[in-house]
JSON list of C-alpha atoms in Angstrom, two decimals:
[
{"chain": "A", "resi": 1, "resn": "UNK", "atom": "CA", "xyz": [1.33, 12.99, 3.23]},
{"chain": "A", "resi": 2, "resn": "UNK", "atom": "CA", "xyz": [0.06, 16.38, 2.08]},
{"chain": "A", "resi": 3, "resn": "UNK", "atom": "CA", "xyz": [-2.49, 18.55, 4.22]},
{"chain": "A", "resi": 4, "resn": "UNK", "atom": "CA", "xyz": [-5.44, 21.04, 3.29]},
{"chain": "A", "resi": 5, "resn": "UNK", "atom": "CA", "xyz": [-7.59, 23.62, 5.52]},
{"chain": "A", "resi": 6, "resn": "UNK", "atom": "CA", "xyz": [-11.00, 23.36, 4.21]},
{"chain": "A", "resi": 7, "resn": "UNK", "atom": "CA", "xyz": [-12.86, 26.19, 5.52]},
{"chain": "A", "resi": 8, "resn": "UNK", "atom": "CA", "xyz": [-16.40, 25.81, 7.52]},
{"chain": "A", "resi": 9, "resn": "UNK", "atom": "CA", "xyz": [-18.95, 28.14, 9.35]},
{"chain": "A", "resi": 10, "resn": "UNK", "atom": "CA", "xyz": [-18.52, 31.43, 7.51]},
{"chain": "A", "resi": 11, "resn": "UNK", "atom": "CA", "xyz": [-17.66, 33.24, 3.93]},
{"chain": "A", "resi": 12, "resn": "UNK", "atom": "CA", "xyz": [-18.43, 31.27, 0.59]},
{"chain": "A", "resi": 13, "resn": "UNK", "atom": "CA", "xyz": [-15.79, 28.04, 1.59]},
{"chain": "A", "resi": 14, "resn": "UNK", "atom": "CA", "xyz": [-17.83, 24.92, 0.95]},
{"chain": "A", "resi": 15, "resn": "UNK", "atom": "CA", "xyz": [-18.61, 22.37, 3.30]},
{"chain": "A", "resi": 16, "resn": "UNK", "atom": "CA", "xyz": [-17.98, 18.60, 3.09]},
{"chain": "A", "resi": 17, "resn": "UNK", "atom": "CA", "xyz": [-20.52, 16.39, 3.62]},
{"chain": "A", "resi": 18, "resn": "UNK", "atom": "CA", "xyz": [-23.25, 19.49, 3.55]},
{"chain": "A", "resi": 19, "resn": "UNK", "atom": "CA", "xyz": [-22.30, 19.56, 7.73]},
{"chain": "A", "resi": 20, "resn": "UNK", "atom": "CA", "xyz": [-20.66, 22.87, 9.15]},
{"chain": "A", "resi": 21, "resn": "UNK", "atom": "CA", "xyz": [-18.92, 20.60, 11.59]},
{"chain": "A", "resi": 22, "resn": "UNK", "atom": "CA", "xyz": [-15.69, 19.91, 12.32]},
{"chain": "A", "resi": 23, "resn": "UNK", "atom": "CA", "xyz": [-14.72, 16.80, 10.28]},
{"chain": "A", "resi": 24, "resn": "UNK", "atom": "CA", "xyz": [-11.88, 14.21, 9.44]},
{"chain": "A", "resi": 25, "resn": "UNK", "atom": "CA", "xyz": [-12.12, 12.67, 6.22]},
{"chain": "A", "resi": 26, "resn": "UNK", "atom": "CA", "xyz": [-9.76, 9.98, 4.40]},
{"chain": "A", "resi": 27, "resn": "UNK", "atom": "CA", "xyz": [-9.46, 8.88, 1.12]},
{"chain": "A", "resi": 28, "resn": "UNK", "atom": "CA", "xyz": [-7.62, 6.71, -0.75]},
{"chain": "A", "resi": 29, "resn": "UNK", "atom": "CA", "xyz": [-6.91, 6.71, -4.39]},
{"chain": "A", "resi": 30, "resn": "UNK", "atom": "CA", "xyz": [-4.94, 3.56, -6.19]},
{"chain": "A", "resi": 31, "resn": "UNK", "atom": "CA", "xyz": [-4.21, 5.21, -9.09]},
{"chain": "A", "resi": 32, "resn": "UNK", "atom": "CA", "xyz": [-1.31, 7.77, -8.02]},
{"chain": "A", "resi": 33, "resn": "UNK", "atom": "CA", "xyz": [-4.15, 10.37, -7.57]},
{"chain": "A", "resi": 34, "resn": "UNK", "atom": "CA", "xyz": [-5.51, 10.83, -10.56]},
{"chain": "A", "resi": 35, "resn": "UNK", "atom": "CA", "xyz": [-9.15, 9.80, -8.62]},
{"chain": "A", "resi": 36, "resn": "UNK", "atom": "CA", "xyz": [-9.91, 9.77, -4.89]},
{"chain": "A", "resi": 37, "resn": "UNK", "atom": "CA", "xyz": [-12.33, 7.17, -3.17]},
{"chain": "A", "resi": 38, "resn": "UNK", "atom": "CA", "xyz": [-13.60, 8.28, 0.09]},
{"chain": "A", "resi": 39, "resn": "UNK", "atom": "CA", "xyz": [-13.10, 5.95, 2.91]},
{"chain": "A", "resi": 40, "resn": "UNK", "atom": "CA", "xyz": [-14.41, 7.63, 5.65]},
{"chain": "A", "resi": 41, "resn": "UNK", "atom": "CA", "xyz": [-15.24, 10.67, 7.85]},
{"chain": "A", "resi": 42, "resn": "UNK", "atom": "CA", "xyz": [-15.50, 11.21, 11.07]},
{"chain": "A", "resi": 43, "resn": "UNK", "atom": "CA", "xyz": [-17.27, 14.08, 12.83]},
{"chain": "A", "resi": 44, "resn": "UNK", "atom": "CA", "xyz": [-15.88, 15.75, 15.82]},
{"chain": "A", "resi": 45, "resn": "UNK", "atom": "CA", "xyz": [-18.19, 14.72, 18.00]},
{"chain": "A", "resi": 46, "resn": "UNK", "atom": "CA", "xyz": [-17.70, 10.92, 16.70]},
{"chain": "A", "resi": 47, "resn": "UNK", "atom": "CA", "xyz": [-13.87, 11.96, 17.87]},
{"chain": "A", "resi": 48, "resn": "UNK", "atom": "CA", "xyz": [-14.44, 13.37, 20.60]},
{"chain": "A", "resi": 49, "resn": "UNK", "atom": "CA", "xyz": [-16.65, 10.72, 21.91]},
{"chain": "A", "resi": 50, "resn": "UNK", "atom": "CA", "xyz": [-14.04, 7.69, 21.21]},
{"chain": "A", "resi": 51, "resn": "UNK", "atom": "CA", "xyz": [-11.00, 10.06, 22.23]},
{"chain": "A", "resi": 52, "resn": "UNK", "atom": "CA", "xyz": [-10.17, 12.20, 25.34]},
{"chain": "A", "resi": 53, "resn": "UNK", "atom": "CA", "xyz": [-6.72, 13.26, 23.62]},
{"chain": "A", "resi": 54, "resn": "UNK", "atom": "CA", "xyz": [-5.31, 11.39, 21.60]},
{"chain": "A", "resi": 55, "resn": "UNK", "atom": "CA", "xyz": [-6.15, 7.42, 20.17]},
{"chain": "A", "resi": 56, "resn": "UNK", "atom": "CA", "xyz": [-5.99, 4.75, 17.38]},
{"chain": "A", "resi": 57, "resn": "UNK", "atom": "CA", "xyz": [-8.38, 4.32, 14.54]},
{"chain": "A", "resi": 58, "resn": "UNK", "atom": "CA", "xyz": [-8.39, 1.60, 11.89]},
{"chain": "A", "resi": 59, "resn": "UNK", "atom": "CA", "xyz": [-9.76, 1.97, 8.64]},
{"chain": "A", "resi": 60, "resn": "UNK", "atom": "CA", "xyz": [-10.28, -1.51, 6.46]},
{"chain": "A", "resi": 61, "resn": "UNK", "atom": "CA", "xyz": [-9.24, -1.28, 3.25]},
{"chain": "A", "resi": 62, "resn": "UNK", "atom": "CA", "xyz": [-9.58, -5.75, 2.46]},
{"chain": "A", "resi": 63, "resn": "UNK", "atom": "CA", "xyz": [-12.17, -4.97, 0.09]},
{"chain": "A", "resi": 64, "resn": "UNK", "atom": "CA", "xyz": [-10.47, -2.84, -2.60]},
{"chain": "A", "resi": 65, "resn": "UNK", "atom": "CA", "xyz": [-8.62, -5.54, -4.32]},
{"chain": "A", "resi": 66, "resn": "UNK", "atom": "CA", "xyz": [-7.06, -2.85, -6.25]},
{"chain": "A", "resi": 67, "resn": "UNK", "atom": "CA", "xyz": [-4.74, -1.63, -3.62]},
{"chain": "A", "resi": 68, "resn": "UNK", "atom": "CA", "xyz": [-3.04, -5.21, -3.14]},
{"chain": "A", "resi": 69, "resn": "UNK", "atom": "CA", "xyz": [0.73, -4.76, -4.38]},
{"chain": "A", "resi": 70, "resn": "UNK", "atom": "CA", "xyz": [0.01, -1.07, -6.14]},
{"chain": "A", "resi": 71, "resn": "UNK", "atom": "CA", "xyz": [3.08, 1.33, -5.99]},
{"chain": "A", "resi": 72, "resn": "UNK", "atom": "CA", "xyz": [0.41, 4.12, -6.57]},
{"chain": "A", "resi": 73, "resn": "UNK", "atom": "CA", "xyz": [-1.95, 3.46, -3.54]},
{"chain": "A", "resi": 74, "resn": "UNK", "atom": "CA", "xyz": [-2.02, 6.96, -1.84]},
{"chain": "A", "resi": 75, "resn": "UNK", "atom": "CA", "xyz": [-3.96, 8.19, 1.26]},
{"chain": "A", "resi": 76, "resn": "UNK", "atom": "CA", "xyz": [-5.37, 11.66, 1.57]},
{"chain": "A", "resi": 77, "resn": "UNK", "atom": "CA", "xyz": [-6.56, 12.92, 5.19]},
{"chain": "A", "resi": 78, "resn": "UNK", "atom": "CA", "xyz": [-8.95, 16.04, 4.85]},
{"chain": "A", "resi": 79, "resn": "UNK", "atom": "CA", "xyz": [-9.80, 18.21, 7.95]},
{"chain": "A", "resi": 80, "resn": "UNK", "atom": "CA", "xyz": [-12.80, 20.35, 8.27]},
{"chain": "A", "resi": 81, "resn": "UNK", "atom": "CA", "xyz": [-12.34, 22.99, 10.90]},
{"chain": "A", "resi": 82, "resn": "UNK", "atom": "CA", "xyz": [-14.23, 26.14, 12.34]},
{"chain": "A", "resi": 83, "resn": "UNK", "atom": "CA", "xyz": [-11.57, 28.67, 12.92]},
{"chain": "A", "resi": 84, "resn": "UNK", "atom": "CA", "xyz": [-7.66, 29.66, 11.44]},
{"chain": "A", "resi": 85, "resn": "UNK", "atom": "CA", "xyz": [-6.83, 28.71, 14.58]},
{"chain": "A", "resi": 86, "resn": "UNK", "atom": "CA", "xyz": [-7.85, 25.27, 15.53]},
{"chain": "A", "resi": 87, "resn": "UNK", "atom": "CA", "xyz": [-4.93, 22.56, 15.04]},
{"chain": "A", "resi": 88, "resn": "UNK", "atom": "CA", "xyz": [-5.34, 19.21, 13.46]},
{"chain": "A", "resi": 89, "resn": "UNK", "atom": "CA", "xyz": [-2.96, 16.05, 14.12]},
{"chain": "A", "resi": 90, "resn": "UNK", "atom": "CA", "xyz": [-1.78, 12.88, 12.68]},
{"chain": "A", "resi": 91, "resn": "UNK", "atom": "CA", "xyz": [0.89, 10.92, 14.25]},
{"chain": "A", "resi": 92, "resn": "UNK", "atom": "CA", "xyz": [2.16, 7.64, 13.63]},
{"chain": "A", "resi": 93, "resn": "UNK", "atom": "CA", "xyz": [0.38, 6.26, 10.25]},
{"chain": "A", "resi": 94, "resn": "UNK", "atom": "CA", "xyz": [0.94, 2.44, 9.61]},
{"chain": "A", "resi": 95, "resn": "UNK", "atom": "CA", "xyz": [-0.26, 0.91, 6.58]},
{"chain": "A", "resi": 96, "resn": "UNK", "atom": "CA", "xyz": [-0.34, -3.09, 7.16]},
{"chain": "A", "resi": 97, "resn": "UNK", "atom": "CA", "xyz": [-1.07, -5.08, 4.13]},
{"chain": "A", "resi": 98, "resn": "UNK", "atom": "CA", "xyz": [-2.37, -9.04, 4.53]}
]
C-alpha cells in the first residue's frame, strides 16, 4: 500500500472534498491504477465519533462486478491532515472476496 500527505488549513495545498477537515478517503481502481474510483471518505469527526482509539470499518465493494477475480484491483487510502505533525494509521487490511 502506498501513502500520501495531502496538505489542509494553510498555503496553496488543495483540499479534498472542498472541507479543510481532517479526512480519510479510499479508493479503489481495477485497472492496475491507471483510474481511481472513490469509495469513500470519512471525516474526522465521523472517526472520531465511531472510534475512541482504534476500530474496524468495512467498506462494500459487491457492486463493482469488475473487481471479481482481477489481478489489478488496487486500493488507495488518502489522508487529509492539519499539521506535519499529526500521524495517520492503518493496521491490519483484509480484503475478503464472496
Amino acid at each position: 500500500l502506498g501513502t500520501a500527505k495531502t496538505g489542509a488549513g494553510s498555503g496553496s495545498c488543495t483540499v479534498d472534498h472542498n472541507l479543510i477537515d481532517e479526512q480519510l478517503t479510499v479508493f479503489y481502481s481495477t485497472n492496475g491504477g491507471s483510474s481511481w474510483t472513490e469509495a469513500e471518505y470519512l471525516l474526522r469527526s465521523e472517526l472520531l465519533a465511531s472510534y475512541q482509539a482504534w476500530g474496524t470499518r468495512t467498506i462494500d465493494l459487491t457492486g463493482v462486478s469488475a473487481a471479481n477475480n482481477n489481478h489489478n484491483f488496487m486500493l488507495r487510502f488518502r489522508w487529509q491532515v492539519n499539521t506535519t505533525g499529526d500521524q495517520c494509521n492503518l493496521d491490519n487490511i483484509v480484503v475478503t472476496a464472496n
